[in-house]
Coordinates of C-alpha atoms and ligand atoms in Angstrom, one line a residue:
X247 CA -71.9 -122.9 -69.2
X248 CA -69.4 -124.6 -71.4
X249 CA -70.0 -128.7 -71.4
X250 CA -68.0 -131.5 -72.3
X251 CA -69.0 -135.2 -73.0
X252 CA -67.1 -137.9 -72.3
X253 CA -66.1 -138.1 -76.3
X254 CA -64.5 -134.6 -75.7
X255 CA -61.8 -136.1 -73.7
X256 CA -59.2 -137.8 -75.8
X257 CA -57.4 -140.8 -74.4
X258 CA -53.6 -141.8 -75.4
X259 CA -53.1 -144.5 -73.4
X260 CA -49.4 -146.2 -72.1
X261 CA -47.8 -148.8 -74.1
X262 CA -47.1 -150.7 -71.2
X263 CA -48.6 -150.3 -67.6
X264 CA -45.6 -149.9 -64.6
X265 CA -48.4 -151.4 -62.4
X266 CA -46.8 -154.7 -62.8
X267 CA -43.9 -152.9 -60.3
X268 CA -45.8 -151.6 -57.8
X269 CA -45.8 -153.6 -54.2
X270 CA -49.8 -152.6 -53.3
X271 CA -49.0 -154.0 -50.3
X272 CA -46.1 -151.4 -48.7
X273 CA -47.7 -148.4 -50.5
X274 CA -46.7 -145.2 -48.8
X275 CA -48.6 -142.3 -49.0
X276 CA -49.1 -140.0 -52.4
X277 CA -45.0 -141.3 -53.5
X278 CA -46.3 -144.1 -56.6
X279 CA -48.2 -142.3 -59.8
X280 CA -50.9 -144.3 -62.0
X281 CA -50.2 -144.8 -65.4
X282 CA -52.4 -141.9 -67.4
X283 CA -52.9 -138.6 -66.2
X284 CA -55.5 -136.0 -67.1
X285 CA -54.2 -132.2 -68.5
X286 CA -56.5 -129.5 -69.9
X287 CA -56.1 -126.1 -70.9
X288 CA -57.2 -122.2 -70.2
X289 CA -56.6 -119.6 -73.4
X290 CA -57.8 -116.9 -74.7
X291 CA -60.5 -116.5 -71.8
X292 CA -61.8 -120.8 -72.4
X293 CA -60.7 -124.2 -70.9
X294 CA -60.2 -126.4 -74.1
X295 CA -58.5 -129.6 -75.2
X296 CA -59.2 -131.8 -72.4
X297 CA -56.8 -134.8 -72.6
X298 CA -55.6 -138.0 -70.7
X299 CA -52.1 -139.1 -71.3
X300 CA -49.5 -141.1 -69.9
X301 CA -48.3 -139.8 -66.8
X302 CA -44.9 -137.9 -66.8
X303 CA -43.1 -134.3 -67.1
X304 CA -44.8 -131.8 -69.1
X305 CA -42.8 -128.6 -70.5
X306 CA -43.4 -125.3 -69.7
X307 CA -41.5 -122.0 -70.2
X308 CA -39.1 -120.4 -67.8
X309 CA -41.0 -117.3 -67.7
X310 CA -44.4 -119.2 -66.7
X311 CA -45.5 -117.1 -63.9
X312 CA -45.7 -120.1 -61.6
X313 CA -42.5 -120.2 -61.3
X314 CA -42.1 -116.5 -60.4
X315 CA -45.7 -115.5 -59.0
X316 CA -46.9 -119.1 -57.2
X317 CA -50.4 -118.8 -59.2
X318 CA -51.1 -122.6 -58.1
X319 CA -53.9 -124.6 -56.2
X320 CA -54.8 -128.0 -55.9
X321 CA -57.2 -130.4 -54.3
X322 CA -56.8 -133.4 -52.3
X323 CA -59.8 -136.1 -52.4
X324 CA -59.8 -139.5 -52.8
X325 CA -61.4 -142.5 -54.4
X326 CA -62.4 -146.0 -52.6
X327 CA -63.1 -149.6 -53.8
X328 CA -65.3 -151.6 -52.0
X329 CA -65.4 -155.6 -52.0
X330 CA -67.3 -155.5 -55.3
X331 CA -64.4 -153.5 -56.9
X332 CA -66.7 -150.7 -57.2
X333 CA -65.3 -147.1 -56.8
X334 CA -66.6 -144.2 -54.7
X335 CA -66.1 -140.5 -54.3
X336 CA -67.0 -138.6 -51.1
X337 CA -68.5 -135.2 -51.4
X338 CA -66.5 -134.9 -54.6
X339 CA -68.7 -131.9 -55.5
X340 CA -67.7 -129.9 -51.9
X341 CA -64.0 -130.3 -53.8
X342 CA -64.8 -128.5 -56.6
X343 CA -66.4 -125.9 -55.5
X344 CA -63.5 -125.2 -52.9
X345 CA -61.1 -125.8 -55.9
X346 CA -62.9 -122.1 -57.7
X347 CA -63.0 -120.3 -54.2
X348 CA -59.5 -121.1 -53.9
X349 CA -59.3 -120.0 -57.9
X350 CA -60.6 -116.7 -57.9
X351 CA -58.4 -116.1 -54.9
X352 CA -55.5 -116.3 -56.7
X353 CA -56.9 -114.1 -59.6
X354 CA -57.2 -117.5 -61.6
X355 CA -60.1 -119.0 -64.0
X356 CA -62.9 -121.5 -62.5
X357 CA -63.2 -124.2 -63.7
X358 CA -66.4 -126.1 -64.7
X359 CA -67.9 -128.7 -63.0
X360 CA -68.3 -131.2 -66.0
X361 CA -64.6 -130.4 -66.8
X362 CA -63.3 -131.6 -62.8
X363 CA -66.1 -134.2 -62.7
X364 CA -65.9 -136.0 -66.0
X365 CA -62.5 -135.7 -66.4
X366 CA -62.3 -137.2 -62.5
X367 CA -64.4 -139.9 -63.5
X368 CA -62.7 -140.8 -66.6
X369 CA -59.1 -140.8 -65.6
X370 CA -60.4 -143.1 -62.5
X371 CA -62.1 -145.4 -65.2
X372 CA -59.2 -145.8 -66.5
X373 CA -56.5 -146.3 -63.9
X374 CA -59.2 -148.1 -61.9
X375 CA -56.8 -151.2 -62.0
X376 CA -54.5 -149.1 -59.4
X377 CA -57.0 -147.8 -57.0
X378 CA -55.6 -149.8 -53.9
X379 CA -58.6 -152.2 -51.8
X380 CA -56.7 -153.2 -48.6
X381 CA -57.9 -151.7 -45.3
X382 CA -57.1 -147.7 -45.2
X383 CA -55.5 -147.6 -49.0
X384 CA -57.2 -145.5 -51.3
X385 CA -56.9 -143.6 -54.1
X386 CA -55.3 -140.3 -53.5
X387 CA -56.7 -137.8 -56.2
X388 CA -54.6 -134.7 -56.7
X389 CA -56.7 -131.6 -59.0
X390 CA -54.2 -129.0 -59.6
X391 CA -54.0 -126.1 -61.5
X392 CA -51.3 -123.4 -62.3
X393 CA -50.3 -120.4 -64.6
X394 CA -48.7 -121.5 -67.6
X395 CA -48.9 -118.3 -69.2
X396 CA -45.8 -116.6 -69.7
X397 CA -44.4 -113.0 -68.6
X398 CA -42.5 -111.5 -65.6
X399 CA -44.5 -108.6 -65.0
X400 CA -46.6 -109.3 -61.8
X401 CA -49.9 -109.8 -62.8
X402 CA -52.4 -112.8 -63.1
X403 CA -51.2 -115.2 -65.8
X404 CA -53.2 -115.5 -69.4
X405 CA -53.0 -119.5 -69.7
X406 CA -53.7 -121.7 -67.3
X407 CA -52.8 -125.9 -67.2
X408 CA -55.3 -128.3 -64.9
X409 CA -54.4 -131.1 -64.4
X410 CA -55.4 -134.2 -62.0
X411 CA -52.9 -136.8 -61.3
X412 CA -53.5 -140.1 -58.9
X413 CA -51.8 -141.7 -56.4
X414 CA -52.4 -145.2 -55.4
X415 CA -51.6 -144.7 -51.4
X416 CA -51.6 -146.4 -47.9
X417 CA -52.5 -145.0 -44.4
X418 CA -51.3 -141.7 -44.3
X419 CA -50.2 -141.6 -40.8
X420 CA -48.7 -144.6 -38.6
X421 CA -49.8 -144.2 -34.8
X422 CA -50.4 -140.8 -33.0
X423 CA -48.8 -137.7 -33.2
X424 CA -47.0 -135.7 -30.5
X425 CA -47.5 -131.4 -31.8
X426 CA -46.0 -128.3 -30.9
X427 CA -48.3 -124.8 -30.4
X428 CA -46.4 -122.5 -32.9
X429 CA -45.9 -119.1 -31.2
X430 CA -43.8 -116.9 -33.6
X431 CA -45.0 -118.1 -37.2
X432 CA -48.0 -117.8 -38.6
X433 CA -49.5 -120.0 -41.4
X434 CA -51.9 -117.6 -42.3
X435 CA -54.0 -114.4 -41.5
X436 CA -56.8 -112.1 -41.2
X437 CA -57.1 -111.3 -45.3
X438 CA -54.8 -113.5 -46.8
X439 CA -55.2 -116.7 -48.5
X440 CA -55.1 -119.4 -45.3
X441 CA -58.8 -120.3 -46.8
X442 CA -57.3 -121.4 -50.2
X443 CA -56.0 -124.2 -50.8
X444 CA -52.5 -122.9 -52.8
X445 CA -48.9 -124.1 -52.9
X446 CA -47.3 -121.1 -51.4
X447 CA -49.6 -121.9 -47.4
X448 CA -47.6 -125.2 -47.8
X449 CA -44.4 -124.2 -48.4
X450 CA -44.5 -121.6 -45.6
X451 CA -45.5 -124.3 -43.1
X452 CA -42.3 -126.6 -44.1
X453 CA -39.7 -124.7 -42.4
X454 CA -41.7 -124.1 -38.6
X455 CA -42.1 -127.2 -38.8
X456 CA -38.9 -128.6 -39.5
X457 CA -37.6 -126.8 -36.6
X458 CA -40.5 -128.4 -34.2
X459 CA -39.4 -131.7 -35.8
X460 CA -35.5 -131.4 -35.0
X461 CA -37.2 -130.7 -31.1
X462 CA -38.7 -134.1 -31.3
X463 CA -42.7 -133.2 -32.4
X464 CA -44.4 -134.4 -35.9
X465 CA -46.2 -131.5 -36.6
X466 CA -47.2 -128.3 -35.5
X467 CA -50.4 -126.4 -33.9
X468 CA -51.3 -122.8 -36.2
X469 CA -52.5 -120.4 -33.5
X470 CA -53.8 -117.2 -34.7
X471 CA -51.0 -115.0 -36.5
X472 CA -52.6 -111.7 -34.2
X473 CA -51.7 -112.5 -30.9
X474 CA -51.1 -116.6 -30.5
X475 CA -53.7 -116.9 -28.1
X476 CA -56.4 -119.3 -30.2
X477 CA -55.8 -122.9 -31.4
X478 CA -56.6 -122.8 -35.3
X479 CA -55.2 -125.7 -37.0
X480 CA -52.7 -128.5 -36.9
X481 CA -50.3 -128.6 -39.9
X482 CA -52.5 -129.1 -42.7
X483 CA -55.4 -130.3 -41.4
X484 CA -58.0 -128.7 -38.8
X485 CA -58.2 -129.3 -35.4
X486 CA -60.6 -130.6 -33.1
X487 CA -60.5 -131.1 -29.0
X488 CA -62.8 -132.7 -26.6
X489 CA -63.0 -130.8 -23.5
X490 CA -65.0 -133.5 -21.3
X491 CA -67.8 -134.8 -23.9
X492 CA -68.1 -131.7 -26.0
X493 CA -66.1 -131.7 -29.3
X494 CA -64.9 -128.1 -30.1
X495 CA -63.7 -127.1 -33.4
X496 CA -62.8 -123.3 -34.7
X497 CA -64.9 -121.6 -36.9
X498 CA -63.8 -121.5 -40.7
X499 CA -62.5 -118.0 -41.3
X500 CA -59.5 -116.0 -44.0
X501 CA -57.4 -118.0 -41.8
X502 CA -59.3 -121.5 -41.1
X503 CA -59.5 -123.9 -43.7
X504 CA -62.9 -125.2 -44.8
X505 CA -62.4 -128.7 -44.6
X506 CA -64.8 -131.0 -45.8
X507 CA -63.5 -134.0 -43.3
X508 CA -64.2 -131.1 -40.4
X509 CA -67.4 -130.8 -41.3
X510 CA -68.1 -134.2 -42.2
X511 CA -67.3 -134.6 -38.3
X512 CA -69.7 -131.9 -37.1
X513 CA -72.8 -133.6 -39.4
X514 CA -71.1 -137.1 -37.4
X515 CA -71.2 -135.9 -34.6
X516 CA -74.7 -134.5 -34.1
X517 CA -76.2 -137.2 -35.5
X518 CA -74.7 -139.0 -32.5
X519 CA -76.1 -136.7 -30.3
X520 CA -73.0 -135.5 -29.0
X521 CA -72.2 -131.9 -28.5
X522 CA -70.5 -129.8 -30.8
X523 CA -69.0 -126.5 -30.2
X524 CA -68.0 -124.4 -33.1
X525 CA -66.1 -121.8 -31.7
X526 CA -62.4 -120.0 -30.6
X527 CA -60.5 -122.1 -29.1
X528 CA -57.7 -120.5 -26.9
X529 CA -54.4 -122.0 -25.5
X530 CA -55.6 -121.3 -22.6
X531 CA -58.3 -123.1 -22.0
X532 CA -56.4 -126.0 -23.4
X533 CA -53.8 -126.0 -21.3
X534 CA -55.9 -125.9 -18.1
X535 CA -57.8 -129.1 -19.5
X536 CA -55.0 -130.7 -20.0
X537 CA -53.6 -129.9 -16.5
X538 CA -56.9 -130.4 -14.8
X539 CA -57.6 -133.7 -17.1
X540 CA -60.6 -132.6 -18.7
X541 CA -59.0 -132.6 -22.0
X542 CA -59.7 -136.1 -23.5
X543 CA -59.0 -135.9 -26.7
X544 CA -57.2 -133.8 -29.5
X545 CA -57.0 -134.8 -33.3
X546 CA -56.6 -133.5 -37.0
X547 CA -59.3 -134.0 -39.4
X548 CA -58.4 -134.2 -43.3
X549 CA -59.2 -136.3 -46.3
X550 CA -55.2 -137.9 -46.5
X551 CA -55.5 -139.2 -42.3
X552 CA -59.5 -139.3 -42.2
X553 CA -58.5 -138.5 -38.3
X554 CA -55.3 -137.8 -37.0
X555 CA -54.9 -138.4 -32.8
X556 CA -52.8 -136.3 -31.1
X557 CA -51.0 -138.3 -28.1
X558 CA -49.7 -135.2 -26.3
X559 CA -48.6 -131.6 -27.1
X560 CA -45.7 -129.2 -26.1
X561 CA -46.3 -125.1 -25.5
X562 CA -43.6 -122.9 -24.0
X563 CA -41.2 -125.7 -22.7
X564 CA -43.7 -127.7 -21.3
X565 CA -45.0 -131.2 -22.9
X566 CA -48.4 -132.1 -21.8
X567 CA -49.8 -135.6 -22.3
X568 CA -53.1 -137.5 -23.5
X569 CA -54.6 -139.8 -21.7
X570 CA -55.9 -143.2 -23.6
X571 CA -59.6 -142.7 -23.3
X572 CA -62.8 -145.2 -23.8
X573 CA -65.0 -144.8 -26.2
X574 CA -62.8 -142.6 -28.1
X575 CA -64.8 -139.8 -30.3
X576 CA -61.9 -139.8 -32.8
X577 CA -61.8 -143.6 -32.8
X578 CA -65.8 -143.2 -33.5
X579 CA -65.6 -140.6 -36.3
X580 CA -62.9 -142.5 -38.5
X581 CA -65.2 -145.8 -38.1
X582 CA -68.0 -143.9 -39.2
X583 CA -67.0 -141.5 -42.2
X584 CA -64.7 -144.5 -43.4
X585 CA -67.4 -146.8 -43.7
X586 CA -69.3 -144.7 -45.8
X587 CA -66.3 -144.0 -48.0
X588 CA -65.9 -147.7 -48.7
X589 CA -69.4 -148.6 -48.9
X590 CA -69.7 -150.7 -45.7
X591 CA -72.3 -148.6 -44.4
X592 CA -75.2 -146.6 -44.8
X593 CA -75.0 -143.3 -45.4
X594 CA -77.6 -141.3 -44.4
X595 CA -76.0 -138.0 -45.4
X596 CA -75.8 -138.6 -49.4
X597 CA -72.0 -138.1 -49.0
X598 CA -70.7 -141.3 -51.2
X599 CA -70.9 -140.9 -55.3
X600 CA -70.5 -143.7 -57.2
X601 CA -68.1 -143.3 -59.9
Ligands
PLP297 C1 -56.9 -129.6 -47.1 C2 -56.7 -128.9 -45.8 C3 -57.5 -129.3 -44.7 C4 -58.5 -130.5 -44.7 O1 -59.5 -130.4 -45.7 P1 -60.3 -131.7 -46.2 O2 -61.3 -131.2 -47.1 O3 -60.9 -132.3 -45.0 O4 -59.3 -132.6 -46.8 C5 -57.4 -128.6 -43.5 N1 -56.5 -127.6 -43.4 C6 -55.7 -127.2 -44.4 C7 -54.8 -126.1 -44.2 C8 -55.8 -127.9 -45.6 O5 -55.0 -127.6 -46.6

């Protein structure tokens, strides 16, 4: 296994930090870049060069089959400061190891784990000035990588750039979000790449749910791409509902993403002795809950929201509306997985790393 050391990394620092003209205090999410950023290059079969330096545009030829081919991933984690101004990672390791299943998806090179993790931890050291500490800020972490290599015959690139850049960033969503059940597009499907997390799954989702924004909705429900019977995720983060006091989430699948929020809410949520159901969810049965008012709660799990409620949801013409409910599981879930991530807890499950 190739290694790096800390030494490895070379570090050309700003002349000046912007930091001075950042408001910290009307952050909006991922939009405001730290000062350094880390890049490191794949050639001739070997990640080399690991570098941080000050964040901004980077050149790349026209032919680089990015452009052409949409060879890209990326990750989304974040880092926390507690009190103490120390800084933590949750399950930074379940990242990476996504970050190579979504790599050898797209035909592209893994990627060590002392190349993400050192480099992580150094560029973090080094920026830690801009992580944010007021009450759901954090440090938005972006890993990406992409085909650099030129050539416009369609085939897997030969040079690859990874690079991680951060984002200081406030709560990602304000209040609770009204969704739409997509019936005619799919965002992904039996054999494709709905499991990785790549640029093109993101871009295919913008314009469904543009149109289910211009009817008034913030997002939309994937069903499955086969027949639209089964709820599978909502926009980019995967769904949960709570049919009575059982929370049911979809199994992880080509088409479901494995999401490390989602099952950071399972391990929650038996640990609180409340059932868990990990299995198809169909329209169906949704829609009866929500008629018969057994359907207390719905909400998106993922690192940028934590938890995302779901206030009400619209399928063939018809809007359908969430109660307010007690003792709220989603309510429960972001109080516990966000006091681990900023160290005001316990945590039993060995989730937080200290950077
Ligand atoms: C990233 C992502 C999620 C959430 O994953 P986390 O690891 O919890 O952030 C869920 N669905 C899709 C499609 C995603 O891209």
């Amino acid at each position: 296994m190739e290694s790096i050391t800390k030494n490895a990394i070379s570090i050309e620092k700003v002349q000046s930090s912007k930091i001075a003209l950042v408001d910290f205090d009307n952050l909006a999410f991922g939009s405001v870049f730290s000062d350094h950023m880390l890049v490191c290059d794949y050639r001739n079969g070997a990640w080399e060069n690991p570098k941080i330096v000050p964040y901004g545009p980077i050149s790349l030829a026209p032919a680089a089959k990015i452009f052409h081919y949409g060879q890209s991933i990326f990750e989304g984690m974040k880092a926390y400061k507690d009190d103490t101004d120390s800084i933590f990672l949750f399950r930074p390791k379940d990242n990476h190891k996504r970050f190579n299943i979504s790599a050898s998806r797209m035909s592209m090179p893994e990627l060590p784990e002392e190349y993400f993790m050192e480099g992580l931890k150094t560029l973090l050291e080094l920026d830690k000035a801009w992580i944010p500490q007021s009450e759901g800020s954090a440090m938005y972490i972006r890993p990406f990588m992409f085909a650099s290599g030129e050539g416009f015959h369609a085939s897997p690139a030969d040079a690859y750039k990874f690079m991680i850049c951060l984002a200081p960033s406030g709560p990602y969503f304000a209040g609770k979000v009204k969704v739409l059940i997509e019936e005619k597009y799919s965002r992904s499907a039996n054999g494709g790449v709905g499991y990785a997390k790549t640029g093109g799954n993101y871009a295919g989702q913008f314009h469904p749910t543009q149109l289910a924004k211009s009817k008034g909705y913030h997002q939309v429900i994937w069903t499955d791409d086969h027949k639209h019977e089964n709820i599978e995720e909502a926009g980019a983060m995967n769904i949960f509902v709570r049919i009575g006091d059982t929370l049911i989430t979809g199994p992880t699948s080509d088409r479901i993403l494995d999401g490390i929020t989602r099952k950071s809410v399972l391990e929650v949520a038996e640990s609180e002795g409340i059932k868990t159901e990990v299995r198809t969810i169909t329209v169906t049965e949704v829609v009866a809950a929500a008629k018969d008012g057994s359907l207390k709660e719905m909400f998106g799990a993922g690192t940028a929201a934590v938890i995302s409620p779901i206030a009400g949801f619209g399928y063939r013409d018809t809007d359908y509306e969430l109660q307010e409910v007690e003792n709220s599981y989603a309510a429960l879930f972001k109080k516990r997985i966000t006091d681990i991530q900023y160290n005001r807890a316990k945590d039993p499950f060995g989730w937080r790393v200290e950077v």
